[in-house]
Amino acid sequence: MILEAIGVSKSFLGLQALSNVDIQIAEGEIVGLIGPNGAGKTTLFNVISGYLKPTTGDVLFAGDKVTGTRPHRMAHMGMARTFQIVKPLANMTVLENVMVAQFMKGGRTKEVRELAEHVLQQVGLYEQRNQTAGTLTLAGRKRLEVARALAIKPRLILLDEVMAGLNATEVQQTIDLIHLVHKQGITIFIIEHIMHVIMSLSHRVIILNQGEKLCEGRPEEVINDQRVIDAYLGEGFSLA
Amino acid sequence: MDGKKTKSPKFLIKYLVVAGAVCFAIAYGNTNAFFAHNLVLIFLYMGLSQAWNIIGGYAGQLSLGHVAFFGIGSYTSTLLYLNYGITPWIGALVGAALAAVVAYGLGWATLRLKGAYFTLATIAFAEVLRILATNFSGITKGAQGVGIPFRPELGNMIFRGKTGYVILALGFAVIVYLVCRYMDRTRLGYYLAAIREDETTSASMGINVANNKVLAMVLSAVFTAIGGTVYAQYILFIEPASEFSYSVSLNMALFAIFGGLGSLYGPIVGAAILIPIQEYLRVTFGGSLPGLHLAMFGLVLIITVLLMPKGVFPTIQGFVQGRIARSQKKKLRGEGSQ
Amino acid sequence: MQLIIQIAISGLLMGGIYSMVSMGLSLIYGVTGIVNFAHGEFLMVAMFLTWGLNSLLGLDPYISVILVVPLMFLIGMLVEKTVIEPIIKAPHSMQIMATAGLSTVLANGALMLMSANYRSVITGYSSKTLNMAGIMFNVPKLVGFFAAVALTVLLALFLKRTYTGRAITATAQDMKAAQLMGINIKRIYLIAFGLGTACVGVAGVVLMPMYYVFPSLGTYFCTTAFVIVVLGGMGNIYGAFVGGLVIGMVEAFSGYLLAPVYKEVVYFVIFIIILIVKPSGILGRSGRAA
């Protein structure tokens, strides 16, 4: 197992954001995490990547207990993440953004620059490399998030809604990009609202509702599960 | 962050021109004491402001209490020299080490403070040191200050005439510049810039935000303290009111911001332009209109922030680059139409 | 025991003056998000105005309040329009540098115009004291304290009862929501800045009969006001009132127990400790709210 969450709970001032969540992800999987708004998806990502300490429970990465390990240590161990609300280093260029991440792997500035350029070519941002990150379109900024995550050569990547706000073409490009990342042997754990994306990408889907794991399984099983439909319909969603 | 290494002859010429201009300035300073005095202050503040820029510009933590380290440097070397006969060359290093320890503590203590809170804490810290320096008169001689006897000798870091000081200050500026240039082009420079932009994102890229911020503070403090020793050896008199003066902190920040915050050339441009103006105003109006030169400075600061928030150097650079880009486009269009 | 009460009383009275200076700073921060590093210089300007009105027109300081406070309100609005409004959305560092620049301009401008001399206004009541059960009450300080209480109450009423006041509170709590409700944010910033400056005006007036004014006075009061505002919670005006009283007492007792010169050290140490342990202030809500 590359990632395990064992009985993870998190409460904020009495508000239970996560309760007793168990998750197992095997190396090489693409796992989708879905659930209505406020289900605790991003909170779970924050706990896994070290931005939040779970109230109880443990997180295991590649078999090692990493509960409460600080985010930069997690990055060094091989866990990368993107943010739902994109956080580019707005006044630095696109290339510099990726170079910052690339520096983690060491090397001289010149080599770091070349490697970063290579990553930018992979994600299709090479042409914009000398633009400041703040001037990118939303799709561009989401790509930049992925580029930075790739630059640290992770074993696992947590993608938090990298497609929200993109148009159909951009979504398809991002799906292709995720397949490309996966082919490099990187395990992917992805939060996504767009159902057909999750269906086409994921090997397995985990449903979170009100901080609890509702169920998990193969995409086609999950969407026919009555509990899932109820959870979503309660929120006014319709599936597929 | 312009790491492209150009080793064309054009680049070499640039260095030669700068070196030539500096040599000429030093030679001229030899015959004109006021000019030489300006050179000393320009070079000293180039170094100080550059040192401030590490934490204030690169890491984006606006300190207005850096005079604390300046004072630590000048008091340490001076007291070691006067009480134990230790040469200021060593004293400067001891002062730098002491400043590093203090900066390490202050850096950790103020780690979580952002924006104005950090600025306030640094101001308060410098104030505490000033009050302590004034009142621990057993060690510091208190408010009356300490004079350094004039014994010109290289070993005492005291020189007859100003030229020696010009070269001393120049050496200081060059060392700080080289360290900052190295930093600018390597990992630390990129990391500090990233931390300034967004700490959360930085952590996701494996950056230990806390360690890098504290490191920036320590580096910055070390060079500020050495600058303090240079200043003390030049003036040959130290007192709490000037060694821990708020206006020194403000100047360090002002020159960097005026020239270009977080840019390698910003502090150099800022000090080179503003010191002569400040000194001219001080000498000309210091008697009749005290405060004019400082009031002007406040005004320059406000105007810089309002009109060129990126500073003079990047503004001009941007303008020139814009022109070049436009003329190149014109050229391309011209070639295309042929 | 009598001595301790005496120290506490004089600390409390001085604290009232500090409260007034700090409330303006806190109000301005709460509404505009600007930490005004020139706040102490506003106090200096208000005191010079009071002094000027006294030496030119022979106005009693307490009467000159009717001129000084509106003048300070106008000065505050003028500064807001010229310096603050353009940088309201700029990064913190730029805001800090702009107001630090303003503080340098005001302090040294005063030095140019007024020289470094200390000036005071001597009145019949300047050194008068009341003796109650063996405890001495310095009259100008007592007036200052009650002025502080009155100012706090008036400010609270204004913020709660009037339309403009409620608009200011709304803006402090959520600028965007306030804007959506049709509140003219630019105008609110202007008024809040003027109001904050006017508070310092009151402080300047009541300080004048018992204190000196000189160009660099601002630095001293500004740092004290910052300590208080951080203690009370940035943007919390009631916190500023209580914080002022606390710092007044701390100052009085540390001046007595250690030596007067160390009182600043004591409260700076408190300041740094609060900043580190709980930056939102001991009494503070986190975030900005008036």
Coordinates of N, CA, C and O in Angstrom, one line a residue, chain A residues 51 70-72 75-76 79-81 83 87-92 96-97 99-101 103-104 106 108-109 113 148 152, chain B residues 1-5 185-187 189-191 193-210:
Chain A
Y51 N -0.9 19.0 6.2 CA -1.3 20.4 6.5 C -2.2 20.5 7.8 O -2.3 21.5 8.4
R70 N 5.2 17.2 8.9 CA 4.9 18.5 8.3 C 5.0 18.4 6.7 O 5.7 17.5 6.2
P71 N 4.2 19.3 6.1 CA 4.0 19.2 4.6 C 5.3 19.1 3.8 O 5.4 18.3 2.9
H72 N 6.3 19.9 4.2 CA 7.5 19.8 3.4 C 8.3 18.5 3.5 O 8.9 18.0 2.5
A75 N 6.5 16.1 1.2 CA 7.0 16.3 -0.2 C 8.3 15.6 -0.4 O 8.5 14.9 -1.4
H76 N 9.2 15.7 0.5 CA 10.5 15.0 0.4 C 10.3 13.5 0.3 O 11.1 12.8 -0.3
M79 N 5.3 12.6 -1.7 CA 3.9 12.9 -1.8 C 3.7 14.3 -2.3 O 4.2 15.3 -1.7
A80 N 3.1 14.5 -3.5 CA 2.9 15.8 -4.0 C 1.4 16.1 -4.0 O 0.6 15.2 -3.9
R81 N 1.1 17.4 -4.0 CA -0.3 17.7 -4.0 C -0.6 19.0 -4.8 O 0.3 19.8 -5.0
F83 N -3.6 22.3 -5.1 CA -4.6 22.9 -4.3 C -5.8 23.2 -5.1 O -5.8 23.6 -6.2
K87 N -2.7 28.1 -6.1 CA -1.9 29.0 -5.5 C -0.6 29.2 -6.2 O 0.5 28.6 -5.8
P88 N -0.6 29.9 -7.4 CA 0.7 30.0 -8.1 C 1.5 31.1 -7.3 O 1.0 31.9 -6.5
L89 N 2.9 31.0 -7.5 CA 3.7 32.0 -7.0 C 3.6 33.1 -8.0 O 4.4 33.2 -9.0
A90 N 2.6 34.0 -7.8 CA 2.1 34.8 -8.9 C 3.1 35.8 -9.5 O 3.0 36.0 -10.7
N91 N 4.0 36.3 -8.7 CA 4.9 37.2 -9.3 C 6.2 36.6 -9.9 O 7.1 37.3 -10.4
M92 N 6.3 35.3 -9.8 CA 7.4 34.6 -10.4 C 7.0 34.0 -11.7 O 5.8 33.8 -12.0
E96 N 10.1 29.7 -13.2 CA 10.7 29.8 -11.8 C 9.8 29.0 -10.9 O 10.3 28.4 -9.9
N97 N 8.5 29.0 -11.1 CA 7.6 28.3 -10.3 C 8.0 26.8 -10.2 O 8.0 26.2 -9.2
M99 N 10.9 25.6 -11.2 CA 12.3 25.5 -10.7 C 12.3 25.3 -9.2 O 13.1 24.6 -8.6
V100 N 11.5 26.1 -8.6 CA 11.4 26.1 -7.1 C 11.1 24.7 -6.6 O 11.8 24.1 -5.7
A101 N 10.2 24.0 -7.3 CA 9.8 22.6 -6.9 C 11.0 21.7 -7.3 O 11.4 20.8 -6.5
F103 N 14.1 22.3 -7.4 CA 15.3 22.4 -6.5 C 15.3 21.3 -5.4 O 16.3 21.0 -4.9
M104 N 14.1 20.8 -5.1 CA 14.0 19.8 -4.0 C 14.9 18.6 -4.3 O 15.4 18.0 -3.5
G106 N 17.6 18.7 -5.7 CA 19.0 19.0 -5.7 C 19.5 19.4 -7.1 O 18.8 19.4 -8.1
R108 N 22.5 21.7 -9.7 CA 22.9 23.1 -9.9 C 21.8 23.8 -10.6 O 20.9 23.2 -11.3
T109 N 21.8 25.1 -10.5 CA 20.7 25.9 -11.1 C 20.5 25.6 -12.5 O 19.3 25.5 -13.0
R113 N 17.1 24.2 -14.1 CA 16.3 24.9 -15.1 C 16.0 24.0 -16.2 O 14.8 23.9 -16.7
R148 N 4.3 21.6 -11.0 CA 5.1 21.7 -9.8 C 5.1 20.4 -9.0 O 6.1 19.9 -8.5
I152 N 8.7 17.4 -8.3 CA 9.3 16.8 -7.2 C 9.4 15.3 -7.3 O 9.8 14.6 -6.3
Chain B
M1 N 16.8 37.3 -10.3 CA 16.6 35.9 -10.7 C 16.8 35.8 -12.2 O 16.0 35.2 -12.9
D2 N 18.0 36.4 -12.6 CA 18.2 36.3 -14.1 C 19.5 35.4 -14.3 O 20.5 35.9 -14.7
G3 N 19.3 34.2 -13.9 CA 20.5 33.3 -13.9 C 21.2 33.0 -15.2 O 22.2 32.3 -15.2
K4 N 20.7 33.6 -16.3 CA 21.4 33.3 -17.5 C 22.8 33.8 -17.5 O 23.0 35.0 -17.2
K5 N 23.8 33.0 -17.7 CA 25.2 33.4 -17.7 C 25.6 33.8 -19.1 O 25.7 33.0 -20.0
R185 N 21.0 33.4 -7.4 CA 21.0 32.5 -8.5 C 20.9 31.0 -8.1 O 20.9 30.1 -9.0
T186 N 20.9 30.8 -6.8 CA 20.8 29.4 -6.4 C 19.6 29.1 -5.6 O 18.7 30.0 -5.5
R187 N 19.5 28.0 -5.0 CA 18.3 27.5 -4.4 C 17.7 28.5 -3.4 O 16.5 28.7 -3.4
G189 N 17.8 31.6 -3.0 CA 17.1 32.8 -3.6 C 15.7 32.4 -4.1 O 14.7 33.1 -3.8
Y190 N 15.7 31.3 -4.8 CA 14.4 30.8 -5.3 C 13.4 30.5 -4.2 O 12.2 30.8 -4.2
Y191 N 14.0 29.8 -3.1 CA 13.1 29.4 -2.0 C 12.6 30.6 -1.3 O 11.4 30.6 -0.9
A193 N 12.1 33.6 -2.4 CA 11.1 34.3 -3.3 C 9.7 33.5 -3.2 O 8.7 34.1 -3.1
A194 N 9.9 32.2 -3.2 CA 8.7 31.3 -3.2 C 7.9 31.5 -1.8 O 6.7 31.7 -1.8
I195 N 8.7 31.6 -0.7 CA 8.1 31.8 0.6 C 7.4 33.1 0.6 O 6.3 33.3 1.2
R196 N 8.0 34.2 0.1 CA 7.4 35.5 0.0 C 6.0 35.4 -0.7 O 5.1 36.0 -0.3
E197 N 6.0 34.6 -1.8 CA 4.7 34.6 -2.6 C 3.7 33.8 -1.8 O 2.5 34.2 -1.8
D198 N 4.0 32.6 -1.3 CA 3.0 31.8 -0.7 C 3.6 30.7 0.1 O 4.3 29.8 -0.4
E199 N 3.4 30.7 1.5 CA 4.1 29.7 2.3 C 3.5 28.3 2.2 O 4.2 27.3 2.3
T200 N 2.2 28.3 2.0 CA 1.5 27.0 1.8 C 2.0 26.2 0.6 O 2.4 25.1 0.7
T201 N 2.0 27.0 -0.5 CA 2.5 26.4 -1.7 C 4.0 25.9 -1.6 O 4.4 24.9 -2.0
S202 N 4.8 26.8 -1.0 CA 6.2 26.5 -0.8 C 6.4 25.2 0.0 O 7.2 24.4 -0.4
A203 N 5.6 25.0 1.0 CA 5.7 23.8 1.8 C 5.4 22.5 0.9 O 6.0 21.5 1.0
S204 N 4.4 22.7 0.0 CA 4.0 21.6 -0.8 C 5.1 21.2 -1.8 O 5.1 20.1 -2.4
M205 N 6.1 22.1 -2.0 CA 7.2 21.8 -2.9 C 8.5 21.4 -2.1 O 9.6 21.5 -2.6
G206 N 8.2 21.0 -0.9 CA 9.3 20.5 -0.1 C 10.2 21.5 0.6 O 11.3 21.2 1.1
I207 N 9.7 22.8 0.6 CA 10.5 23.8 1.2 C 10.2 23.9 2.7 O 9.1 24.0 3.1
N208 N 11.3 23.8 3.5 CA 11.1 24.0 5.0 C 11.0 25.5 5.2 O 12.1 26.2 5.4
V209 N 9.8 26.0 5.3 CA 9.6 27.4 5.4 C 10.3 28.1 6.6 O 11.0 29.1 6.5
A210 N 10.1 27.4 7.7 CA 10.7 28.0 9.0 C 12.2 28.1 8.9 O 12.8 29.2 9.1

